[in-house]
Amino acid sequence: MGSEQPGSSRPLQRMEDLVALCARRGFVFPSSEIYGGINGFWDYGPLGVELKNNLKAAWWQAVVRERDDVEGIDSSIICHPRTWEASGHVEHFSDPMVDCRACKRRFRADQLDDAGPCPAREGSSEHDWTEPRRFNLMLQTRIGASEDASAIAYLRAETCQPIFNDFRRVREVARQQIPFGIAQIGKAFRNEINPRNFTFRSREFEQAELEFFCRDSERGRWFDHWLDERLRFHREIGLGAGHLRTRPHAPEELAHYSKRAVDIEFRFPFGWQEIEGIHDRGDFDLSRHSEFSGKDLAVTDPETKERYLPVVIETSVGVDRTCLALLCHAYEEEALPGGEARTLLRLHPRLAPIKVAVLPLSKKLAEPARRLAGELRRRWNVFYDEAGNIGRRYRRQDEAGTPFCVTVDFDSEADGKATVRERDSMQQDRVPLEAVAAYLADRLGPGG
Ligand code: ATP
């Protein structure tokens, strides 16, 4: 099997390399690819869905399960249309858009630097822009058989509004007192004018959001708490090392009802960009939904009996954007001594789609190898592969981000041991077959 020697490595420089790896290995690729794709929509393949599920599970664990002051929900994607009037989305959720009269392409007015030269104008590469117009980003649909305006509904533009709709019932059924939070993970839809940078800006994406309800006098403390928690989360899943920073919003960027907002940004190959927002939303949402629904969403202070509307601290992270950050951060090309090279994803074991690959050196060793794989499968996502050159099989697992490979070889029968190879160091250990599960559990850690 021959030990491999680590060499010099370099991080991701061009997004094209990651996009190619994601398609080649089935992490993420264009939706409806056989029809030429559909702009702003992506499909996650066998490895991608595991990565995304692991990320969502880690978030749910940290934000919901490990706390007794947060409850989870899973709301419908389509809400009563009044929801989006109350939230201000029908009126205000729009981007300024301009068209080029010559090439007919459409851009966000604040992103014209990315438009490049106009391909349609002779003697000039300048676009012929229209005046900016507002373009509402909500995706509309119709419900039922009626064709009139009363049938119009919206695919939710963010996952938090249904949380406000459900606030009263969830508080009652969960018997929660202020302060407490409601969390959900789910799809959101925005008719983005220019989807771009791979999955970074998509038209359909997933968010993981927490709305934490507290007293006005405690909003600063809870804001700091959640900002710290969320930063810790991003570091724990492996982002960091000079790639994370916070960006407080300037007063003029804040919504009129907001006291404070901080973005958590990640350094992508295309620059520093937001992956999560922490927002102090005041009591705007609950007061608007009280007004529009006619239901009083105020709560009673158990001691003073005073009625008041709680204020909201929101944490809102993009699941797809964080997956993209994880992939960008994990990608590495390593030049090995002897002229060989490998591409690897140094994903945190907790996030890695496959935790362990079982690779018998020969098909003749399939029986003990399959037995071992069967045992490991009870705990982890295991990949089994008995075909081809072992070096090539290792490379395929490196590229998938698999932290461990276990090789059953011809000595295994005699000494009852297998070789466990670690992805990053490529170091190999001989481990008794019956101890492989415990060896991996030790190294993969809880949630691994
Ligand atoms: P941006 O300024 O990038 O459009 P935003 O400030 O509108 O983002 P929010 O409404 O605060 O974003 O949404 C919270 C999170 O949801 C973002 O931090 C991001 O991770 C994710 N998100 C928002 N829009 C998209 C999108 N079009 N594609 C993928 N993820 C998105």
Short mmCIF file of C-alpha atoms and ligand atoms in Angstrom, two decimals:
data_model
loop_
_atom_site.label_atom_id
_atom_site.label_comp_id
_atom_site.label_asym_id
_atom_site.label_seq_id
_atom_site.Cartn_x
_atom_site.Cartn_y
_atom_site.Cartn_z
CA MET A 1 0.00 0.00 0.00
CA GLY A 2 3.03 2.25 0.43
CA SER A 3 2.86 5.26 2.72
CA GLU A 4 2.28 8.56 1.01
CA GLN A 5 4.29 11.68 1.81
CA PRO A 6 2.63 15.06 2.20
CA GLY A 7 3.84 17.84 -0.08
CA SER A 8 3.23 21.51 -0.63
CA SER A 9 -0.33 22.64 -0.98
CA ARG A 10 -2.28 25.62 -2.22
CA PRO A 11 -5.80 26.77 -1.46
CA LEU A 12 -8.62 27.41 -3.91
CA GLN A 13 -7.83 30.25 -6.26
CA ARG A 14 -10.38 30.01 -9.05
CA MET A 15 -14.05 29.27 -8.47
CA GLU A 16 -14.07 27.27 -11.73
CA ASP A 17 -11.94 24.60 -10.07
CA LEU A 18 -14.46 24.14 -7.27
CA VAL A 19 -17.42 24.26 -9.65
CA ALA A 20 -15.77 21.53 -11.72
CA LEU A 21 -15.09 19.37 -8.67
CA CYS A 22 -18.65 19.82 -7.43
CA ALA A 23 -20.09 18.67 -10.76
CA ARG A 24 -17.56 15.87 -11.26
CA ARG A 25 -18.12 14.41 -7.80
CA GLY A 26 -21.81 15.16 -7.49
CA PHE A 27 -21.81 17.78 -4.75
CA VAL A 28 -23.77 20.46 -6.61
CA PHE A 29 -24.63 20.93 -10.28
CA PRO A 30 -27.12 22.93 -12.34
CA SER A 31 -30.76 22.06 -11.85
CA SER A 32 -32.43 20.56 -14.95
CA GLU A 33 -29.01 20.06 -16.50
CA ILE A 34 -30.36 17.97 -19.38
CA TYR A 35 -32.37 21.02 -20.48
CA GLY A 36 -29.38 23.30 -20.25
CA GLY A 37 -29.95 24.31 -16.61
CA ILE A 38 -32.12 27.06 -15.18
CA ASN A 39 -30.41 30.19 -13.94
CA GLY A 40 -30.24 30.51 -10.16
CA PHE A 41 -31.34 26.95 -9.35
CA TRP A 42 -29.06 24.12 -8.23
CA ASP A 43 -29.31 20.44 -7.40
CA TYR A 44 -27.34 18.75 -4.65
CA GLY A 45 -26.13 15.28 -5.57
CA PRO A 46 -25.28 12.30 -3.33
CA LEU A 47 -22.31 14.00 -1.64
CA GLY A 48 -23.86 17.46 -1.56
CA VAL A 49 -27.04 16.39 0.18
CA GLU A 50 -25.00 14.71 2.92
CA LEU A 51 -22.86 17.82 3.43
CA LYS A 52 -25.94 20.03 3.56
CA ASN A 53 -27.79 17.71 5.93
CA ASN A 54 -24.76 17.56 8.23
CA LEU A 55 -24.60 21.34 8.30
CA LYS A 56 -28.31 21.65 9.06
CA ALA A 57 -28.03 19.00 11.79
CA ALA A 58 -25.08 20.86 13.37
CA TRP A 59 -27.08 24.11 13.35
CA TRP A 60 -30.19 22.44 14.77
CA GLN A 61 -28.10 20.81 17.48
CA ALA A 62 -26.43 24.09 18.50
CA VAL A 63 -29.42 26.42 18.20
CA VAL A 64 -32.37 24.20 19.20
CA ARG A 65 -31.41 20.95 20.92
CA GLU A 66 -28.65 22.15 23.20
CA ARG A 67 -30.87 24.87 24.65
CA ASP A 68 -34.05 24.87 26.61
CA ASP A 69 -34.96 28.39 25.53
CA VAL A 70 -35.36 27.69 21.80
CA GLU A 71 -38.17 25.75 20.06
CA GLY A 72 -38.10 24.46 16.49
CA ILE A 73 -40.83 24.58 13.84
CA ASP A 74 -41.27 23.61 10.19
CA SER A 75 -43.79 25.94 8.59
CA SER A 76 -45.39 25.86 5.16
CA ILE A 77 -43.61 27.67 2.35
CA ILE A 78 -46.75 29.50 1.28
CA CYS A 79 -48.26 31.71 3.97
CA HIS A 80 -51.37 33.83 3.97
CA PRO A 81 -50.55 36.69 1.55
CA ARG A 82 -51.32 39.28 4.25
CA THR A 83 -48.14 38.03 5.96
CA TRP A 84 -46.06 39.67 3.24
CA GLU A 85 -48.05 42.87 3.38
CA ALA A 86 -47.48 43.06 7.13
CA SER A 87 -43.77 42.34 6.76
CA GLY A 88 -43.38 45.09 4.17
CA HIS A 89 -42.20 42.69 1.44
CA VAL A 90 -45.03 43.44 -1.00
CA GLU A 91 -44.23 47.13 -0.85
CA HIS A 92 -40.50 47.26 -0.25
CA PHE A 93 -38.72 43.99 -1.06
CA SER A 94 -37.21 45.13 -4.30
CA ASP A 95 -33.87 45.83 -5.93
CA PRO A 96 -33.15 48.68 -8.33
CA MET A 97 -32.79 47.26 -11.82
CA VAL A 98 -31.61 48.68 -15.11
CA ASP A 99 -31.81 47.30 -18.64
CA CYS A 100 -29.39 47.83 -21.49
CA ARG A 101 -31.39 48.97 -24.52
CA ALA A 102 -28.75 47.55 -26.85
CA CYS A 103 -27.97 44.06 -25.53
CA LYS A 104 -31.29 43.70 -23.66
CA ARG A 105 -29.57 42.36 -20.58
CA ARG A 106 -30.77 43.29 -17.11
CA PHE A 107 -28.61 44.13 -14.09
CA ARG A 108 -28.92 45.24 -10.52
CA ALA A 109 -28.25 48.98 -10.55
CA ASP A 110 -25.76 48.58 -7.69
CA GLN A 111 -23.77 45.89 -9.53
CA LEU A 112 -23.06 47.54 -12.88
CA ASP A 113 -19.32 47.05 -12.46
CA ASP A 114 -19.93 43.37 -13.13
CA ALA A 115 -21.80 43.95 -16.38
CA GLY A 116 -18.67 44.03 -18.57
CA PRO A 117 -18.69 45.66 -22.02
CA CYS A 118 -21.85 45.69 -24.09
CA PRO A 119 -21.66 43.01 -26.78
CA ALA A 120 -24.30 44.64 -28.99
CA ARG A 121 -23.11 48.17 -29.66
CA GLU A 122 -20.97 48.99 -32.63
CA GLY A 123 -18.09 51.39 -32.17
CA SER A 124 -18.60 51.50 -28.42
CA SER A 125 -18.54 48.98 -25.64
CA GLU A 126 -20.69 51.16 -23.38
CA HIS A 127 -24.11 49.90 -22.38
CA ASP A 128 -27.15 52.03 -23.10
CA TRP A 129 -28.80 51.95 -19.67
CA THR A 130 -32.41 52.72 -18.85
CA GLU A 131 -33.23 54.61 -15.66
CA PRO A 132 -33.27 52.33 -12.57
CA ARG A 133 -36.65 50.81 -11.73
CA ARG A 134 -37.72 48.87 -8.67
CA PHE A 135 -38.13 45.15 -9.18
CA ASN A 136 -39.92 43.11 -6.51
CA LEU A 137 -37.97 39.97 -5.65
CA MET A 138 -40.83 37.86 -4.35
CA LEU A 139 -41.87 34.89 -6.46
CA GLN A 140 -45.60 34.78 -7.05
CA THR A 141 -47.87 31.86 -7.58
CA ARG A 142 -51.61 31.28 -7.75
CA ILE A 143 -53.69 29.13 -5.49
CA GLY A 144 -56.81 27.23 -6.46
CA ALA A 145 -58.79 27.45 -9.66
CA SER A 146 -59.54 31.16 -9.53
CA GLU A 147 -57.60 33.41 -11.88
CA ASP A 148 -58.27 36.73 -10.15
CA ALA A 149 -55.95 38.73 -7.93
CA SER A 150 -57.35 37.16 -4.77
CA ALA A 151 -55.63 33.91 -5.73
CA ILE A 152 -52.14 35.41 -5.70
CA ALA A 153 -49.76 34.03 -3.11
CA TYR A 154 -46.00 34.21 -2.62
CA LEU A 155 -43.30 31.66 -2.08
CA ARG A 156 -41.76 32.83 1.18
CA ALA A 157 -38.85 35.22 0.69
CA GLU A 158 -37.43 34.39 4.11
CA THR A 159 -38.15 31.72 6.67
CA CYS A 160 -38.68 34.10 9.57
CA GLN A 161 -42.12 35.56 8.78
CA PRO A 162 -43.99 32.30 9.48
CA ILE A 163 -42.17 32.23 12.83
CA PHE A 164 -43.91 35.50 13.75
CA ASN A 165 -47.24 34.08 12.52
CA ASP A 166 -46.73 31.07 14.82
CA PHE A 167 -45.30 33.02 17.76
CA ARG A 168 -48.38 32.92 19.96
CA ARG A 169 -49.22 29.26 19.49
CA VAL A 170 -45.63 28.04 19.88
CA ARG A 171 -45.16 30.05 23.06
CA GLU A 172 -48.34 28.58 24.48
CA VAL A 173 -47.81 24.95 23.50
CA ALA A 174 -44.16 24.99 24.58
CA ARG A 175 -45.07 26.92 27.76
CA GLN A 176 -42.19 29.31 27.18
CA GLN A 177 -41.71 32.65 28.90
CA ILE A 178 -39.81 35.60 27.48
CA PRO A 179 -36.90 35.36 26.74
CA PHE A 180 -37.08 32.46 24.32
CA GLY A 181 -36.60 31.78 20.62
CA ILE A 182 -38.19 29.98 17.68
CA ALA A 183 -36.03 28.47 14.96
CA GLN A 184 -36.55 26.92 11.59
CA ILE A 185 -34.63 25.71 8.58
CA GLY A 186 -36.22 25.76 5.18
CA LYS A 187 -36.45 26.97 1.63
CA ALA A 188 -36.71 30.61 0.69
CA PHE A 189 -37.22 32.06 -2.78
CA ARG A 190 -36.09 35.33 -4.29
CA ASN A 191 -36.33 36.33 -7.90
CA GLU A 192 -32.74 37.63 -7.88
CA ILE A 193 -31.94 39.79 -10.91
CA ASN A 194 -28.45 38.36 -11.34
CA PRO A 195 -27.90 34.99 -9.71
CA ARG A 196 -24.14 34.51 -9.62
CA ASN A 197 -21.02 33.15 -8.01
CA PHE A 198 -22.18 29.55 -8.19
CA THR A 199 -24.71 28.92 -5.39
CA PHE A 200 -23.83 32.15 -3.57
CA ARG A 201 -26.78 34.05 -4.98
CA SER A 202 -29.53 31.66 -6.03
CA ARG A 203 -33.24 32.07 -6.61
CA GLU A 204 -34.14 29.11 -4.43
CA PHE A 205 -32.06 28.54 -1.31
CA GLU A 206 -32.26 27.42 2.28
CA GLN A 207 -32.06 29.55 5.37
CA ALA A 208 -31.63 28.61 9.01
CA GLU A 209 -33.16 31.34 11.13
CA LEU A 210 -33.71 32.04 14.78
CA GLU A 211 -36.02 34.72 16.12
CA PHE A 212 -35.25 35.31 19.78
CA PHE A 213 -37.90 37.23 21.73
CA CYS A 214 -36.76 39.28 24.72
CA ARG A 215 -37.43 42.39 26.82
CA ASP A 216 -36.43 45.73 25.38
CA SER A 217 -34.07 46.28 28.30
CA GLU A 218 -32.17 43.05 27.47
CA ARG A 219 -31.84 43.38 23.71
CA GLY A 220 -28.18 44.47 23.79
CA ARG A 221 -27.16 41.55 25.95
CA TRP A 222 -29.00 39.02 23.78
CA PHE A 223 -27.59 40.54 20.61
CA ASP A 224 -24.04 40.08 21.94
CA HIS A 225 -24.85 36.58 23.12
CA TRP A 226 -26.13 35.45 19.72
CA LEU A 227 -23.36 37.12 17.79
CA ASP A 228 -20.82 35.25 19.95
CA GLU A 229 -22.71 31.98 19.61
CA ARG A 230 -22.94 32.21 15.87
CA LEU A 231 -19.28 33.11 15.45
CA ARG A 232 -18.34 30.16 17.63
CA PHE A 233 -20.49 27.91 15.46
CA HIS A 234 -18.75 28.98 12.26
CA ARG A 235 -15.36 28.39 13.84
CA GLU A 236 -16.44 25.00 15.15
CA ILE A 237 -17.50 23.77 11.72
CA GLY A 238 -14.05 24.66 10.42
CA LEU A 239 -14.35 28.16 8.97
CA GLY A 240 -11.88 30.62 10.35
CA ALA A 241 -8.14 31.10 10.10
CA GLY A 242 -8.38 34.59 8.67
CA HIS A 243 -11.51 33.82 6.67
CA LEU A 244 -14.20 35.11 9.03
CA ARG A 245 -14.95 38.65 10.10
CA THR A 246 -17.85 40.71 11.37
CA ARG A 247 -19.15 43.85 9.71
CA PRO A 248 -21.42 46.11 11.73
CA HIS A 249 -23.95 47.96 9.60
CA ALA A 250 -23.56 51.71 9.41
CA PRO A 251 -26.56 53.68 10.75
CA GLU A 252 -27.73 54.55 7.22
CA GLU A 253 -27.85 50.85 6.25
CA LEU A 254 -30.19 49.93 9.09
CA ALA A 255 -33.90 49.41 8.54
CA HIS A 256 -35.94 52.14 10.27
CA TYR A 257 -37.06 49.72 13.01
CA SER A 258 -33.60 48.24 13.60
CA LYS A 259 -31.17 49.37 16.26
CA ARG A 260 -28.23 47.27 15.24
CA ALA A 261 -27.13 44.73 12.64
CA VAL A 262 -23.88 42.84 12.16
CA ASP A 263 -23.00 40.64 9.19
CA ILE A 264 -20.76 37.64 9.56
CA GLU A 265 -18.65 37.59 6.43
CA PHE A 266 -16.51 34.89 4.87
CA ARG A 267 -13.60 35.48 2.55
CA PHE A 268 -14.62 33.76 -0.71
CA PRO A 269 -12.27 33.69 -3.70
CA PHE A 270 -14.51 36.49 -5.07
CA GLY A 271 -14.10 38.63 -1.93
CA TRP A 272 -15.54 39.15 1.55
CA GLN A 273 -19.25 38.37 1.49
CA GLU A 274 -22.08 37.96 3.99
CA ILE A 275 -23.00 34.44 5.05
CA GLU A 276 -25.08 35.37 8.10
CA GLY A 277 -26.84 38.42 9.49
CA ILE A 278 -27.55 39.16 13.16
CA HIS A 279 -30.30 41.77 13.41
CA ASP A 280 -32.04 43.62 16.17
CA ARG A 281 -35.54 43.94 14.68
CA GLY A 282 -37.16 45.68 17.62
CA ASP A 283 -40.87 44.95 17.98
CA PHE A 284 -41.55 45.78 14.33
CA ASP A 285 -42.62 42.29 13.26
CA LEU A 286 -44.91 41.48 16.15
CA SER A 287 -46.53 44.90 16.06
CA ARG A 288 -47.13 44.69 12.30
CA HIS A 289 -48.55 41.17 12.49
CA SER A 290 -50.75 42.23 15.42
CA GLU A 291 -52.03 45.10 13.32
CA PHE A 292 -52.59 43.14 10.10
CA SER A 293 -54.07 40.00 11.68
CA GLY A 294 -56.11 41.79 14.32
CA LYS A 295 -54.68 39.37 16.91
CA ASP A 296 -52.92 40.84 19.90
CA LEU A 297 -49.44 39.32 20.02
CA ALA A 298 -48.42 41.12 23.23
CA VAL A 299 -47.38 39.05 26.25
CA THR A 300 -47.98 39.60 29.95
CA ASP A 301 -45.12 40.02 32.37
CA PRO A 302 -45.72 37.31 34.99
CA GLU A 303 -44.68 39.59 37.85
CA THR A 304 -45.84 43.08 36.98
CA LYS A 305 -48.77 41.88 34.78
CA GLU A 306 -47.73 44.55 32.31
CA ARG A 307 -48.62 43.83 28.64
CA TYR A 308 -45.81 44.41 26.17
CA LEU A 309 -44.52 43.37 22.76
CA PRO A 310 -41.19 41.56 22.99
CA VAL A 311 -38.34 42.72 20.78
CA VAL A 312 -36.61 40.33 18.42
CA ILE A 313 -32.98 39.43 17.90
CA GLU A 314 -32.64 37.49 14.66
CA THR A 315 -29.85 35.27 13.40
CA SER A 316 -30.21 34.38 9.74
CA VAL A 317 -27.73 32.17 7.94
CA GLY A 318 -27.79 30.85 4.38
CA VAL A 319 -27.37 27.07 4.35
CA ASP A 320 -26.21 27.00 0.73
CA ARG A 321 -23.87 29.95 1.23
CA THR A 322 -22.32 28.28 4.25
CA CYS A 323 -21.93 25.03 2.29
CA LEU A 324 -20.19 27.04 -0.39
CA ALA A 325 -17.92 28.66 2.21
CA LEU A 326 -17.11 25.23 3.64
CA LEU A 327 -16.24 23.86 0.23
CA CYS A 328 -14.12 26.89 -0.70
CA HIS A 329 -12.28 26.71 2.62
CA ALA A 330 -11.73 22.95 2.46
CA TYR A 331 -10.46 22.82 -1.13
CA GLU A 332 -6.76 22.24 -1.50
CA GLU A 333 -4.42 21.08 -4.22
CA GLU A 334 -1.36 19.29 -2.96
CA ALA A 335 1.76 18.56 -4.99
CA LEU A 336 3.16 15.29 -3.66
CA PRO A 337 6.82 14.32 -3.80
CA GLY A 338 7.54 12.42 -7.00
CA GLY A 339 5.45 14.65 -9.22
CA GLU A 340 2.05 13.31 -8.18
CA ALA A 341 -0.74 15.63 -7.12
CA ARG A 342 -3.98 15.30 -5.26
CA THR A 343 -7.03 17.49 -4.70
CA LEU A 344 -8.57 17.21 -1.29
CA LEU A 345 -11.39 18.67 0.72
CA ARG A 346 -10.23 19.21 4.27
CA LEU A 347 -13.79 19.20 5.59
CA HIS A 348 -14.35 18.96 9.32
CA PRO A 349 -15.22 15.28 10.00
CA ARG A 350 -18.60 16.36 11.33
CA LEU A 351 -19.47 17.91 7.97
CA ALA A 352 -17.82 15.35 5.69
CA PRO A 353 -20.43 13.56 3.53
CA ILE A 354 -18.73 10.17 3.92
CA LYS A 355 -17.01 9.48 7.23
CA VAL A 356 -15.16 6.34 6.24
CA ALA A 357 -14.45 4.39 3.07
CA VAL A 358 -13.83 0.66 3.32
CA LEU A 359 -11.48 -0.46 0.57
CA PRO A 360 -10.43 -4.11 0.32
CA LEU A 361 -7.14 -4.39 -1.52
CA SER A 362 -8.55 -7.15 -3.68
CA LYS A 363 -12.00 -8.49 -4.52
CA LYS A 364 -10.91 -11.69 -2.82
CA LEU A 365 -11.00 -9.78 0.48
CA ALA A 366 -14.59 -8.67 -0.02
CA GLU A 367 -16.08 -10.82 2.70
CA PRO A 368 -14.26 -9.43 5.78
CA ALA A 369 -14.33 -5.95 4.25
CA ARG A 370 -18.10 -6.05 3.72
CA ARG A 371 -18.56 -7.34 7.24
CA LEU A 372 -16.56 -4.39 8.60
CA ALA A 373 -18.44 -1.92 6.37
CA GLY A 374 -21.75 -3.34 7.61
CA GLU A 375 -20.70 -2.80 11.22
CA LEU A 376 -19.51 0.77 10.61
CA ARG A 377 -22.68 1.64 8.65
CA ARG A 378 -24.74 1.37 11.79
CA ARG A 379 -23.08 4.59 12.98
CA TRP A 380 -21.77 6.47 9.98
CA ASN A 381 -22.20 7.10 6.31
CA VAL A 382 -19.81 4.52 4.85
CA PHE A 383 -18.62 4.12 1.29
CA TYR A 384 -17.53 0.71 0.05
CA ASP A 385 -15.37 0.25 -3.04
CA GLU A 386 -13.48 -2.84 -4.08
CA ALA A 387 -12.51 -1.93 -7.64
CA GLY A 388 -9.34 -0.40 -9.00
CA ASN A 389 -5.95 0.76 -7.96
CA ILE A 390 -5.76 1.63 -4.25
CA GLY A 391 -3.92 4.92 -4.84
CA ARG A 392 -6.69 6.05 -7.17
CA ARG A 393 -9.33 4.98 -4.68
CA TYR A 394 -7.61 7.06 -1.98
CA ARG A 395 -7.55 10.08 -4.31
CA ARG A 396 -11.26 9.78 -4.96
CA GLN A 397 -11.94 9.80 -1.23
CA ASP A 398 -9.59 12.76 -0.67
CA GLU A 399 -11.59 14.68 -3.24
CA ALA A 400 -14.87 13.78 -1.52
CA GLY A 401 -13.48 14.96 1.83
CA THR A 402 -13.67 11.49 3.45
CA PRO A 403 -11.62 11.70 6.68
CA PHE A 404 -10.73 8.00 6.91
CA CYS A 405 -10.10 5.07 4.59
CA VAL A 406 -9.88 1.55 5.98
CA THR A 407 -8.03 -0.97 3.86
CA VAL A 408 -8.38 -4.68 4.36
CA ASP A 409 -5.35 -6.45 2.90
CA PHE A 410 -3.87 -9.93 2.63
CA ASP A 411 -2.17 -9.62 6.04
CA SER A 412 -5.54 -8.88 7.66
CA GLU A 413 -6.46 -12.52 7.66
CA ALA A 414 -3.30 -13.44 9.53
CA ASP A 415 -3.03 -10.55 12.01
CA GLY A 416 -6.73 -9.57 12.22
CA LYS A 417 -5.88 -5.92 11.50
CA ALA A 418 -6.75 -3.31 8.90
CA THR A 419 -4.91 -0.18 7.78
CA VAL A 420 -6.62 3.09 8.64
CA ARG A 421 -5.45 6.06 6.60
CA GLU A 422 -6.17 9.64 7.62
CA ARG A 423 -7.04 12.08 4.83
CA ASP A 424 -4.96 15.19 5.65
CA SER A 425 -1.72 13.67 6.96
CA MET A 426 -2.10 10.46 4.89
CA GLN A 427 -0.72 8.68 7.94
CA GLN A 428 -1.52 5.03 8.29
CA ASP A 429 -2.19 2.97 11.40
CA ARG A 430 -2.66 -0.77 11.77
CA VAL A 431 -5.77 -1.30 13.87
CA PRO A 432 -7.39 -4.60 15.00
CA LEU A 433 -10.56 -5.16 12.98
CA GLU A 434 -12.72 -5.29 16.08
CA ALA A 435 -11.26 -1.97 17.30
CA VAL A 436 -11.78 0.00 14.06
CA ALA A 437 -15.17 1.39 15.14
CA ALA A 438 -13.81 2.63 18.48
CA TYR A 439 -10.70 4.04 16.76
CA LEU A 440 -12.89 6.02 14.34
CA ALA A 441 -15.35 7.12 17.06
CA ASP A 442 -12.42 8.59 18.96
CA ARG A 443 -11.22 10.58 16.00
CA LEU A 444 -14.52 11.55 14.38
CA GLY A 445 -15.78 12.91 17.69
CA PRO A 446 -19.38 13.47 18.79
CA GLY A 447 -21.67 14.22 15.89
CA GLY A 448 -18.96 12.92 13.54
P1 ATP B 1 -27.65 39.88 0.14
O1 ATP B 1 -27.33 41.31 0.58
O2 ATP B 1 -26.45 39.05 -0.14
O3 ATP B 1 -28.71 39.79 -0.91
P2 ATP B 1 -29.43 39.85 2.32
O4 ATP B 1 -28.81 40.83 3.24
O5 ATP B 1 -30.60 40.21 1.51
O6 ATP B 1 -28.30 39.19 1.41
P3 ATP B 1 -30.80 38.36 4.29
O7 ATP B 1 -32.15 38.75 3.81
O8 ATP B 1 -30.28 38.98 5.55
O9 ATP B 1 -29.74 38.54 3.13
O10 ATP B 1 -30.73 36.77 4.37
C1 ATP B 1 -30.00 36.09 5.33
C2 ATP B 1 -29.05 35.09 4.72
O11 ATP B 1 -29.70 34.32 3.71
C3 ATP B 1 -27.87 35.72 4.02
O12 ATP B 1 -26.83 35.99 4.92
C4 ATP B 1 -27.47 34.64 3.05
O13 ATP B 1 -26.62 33.68 3.67
C5 ATP B 1 -28.79 33.97 2.69
N1 ATP B 1 -29.25 34.45 1.38
C6 ATP B 1 -29.92 35.60 1.12
N2 ATP B 1 -30.17 35.71 -0.19
C7 ATP B 1 -29.64 34.60 -0.78
C8 ATP B 1 -29.58 34.12 -2.13
N3 ATP B 1 -30.13 34.81 -3.12
N4 ATP B 1 -28.94 32.96 -2.36
C9 ATP B 1 -28.39 32.24 -1.36
N5 ATP B 1 -28.43 32.65 -0.07
C10 ATP B 1 -29.04 33.80 0.22
#
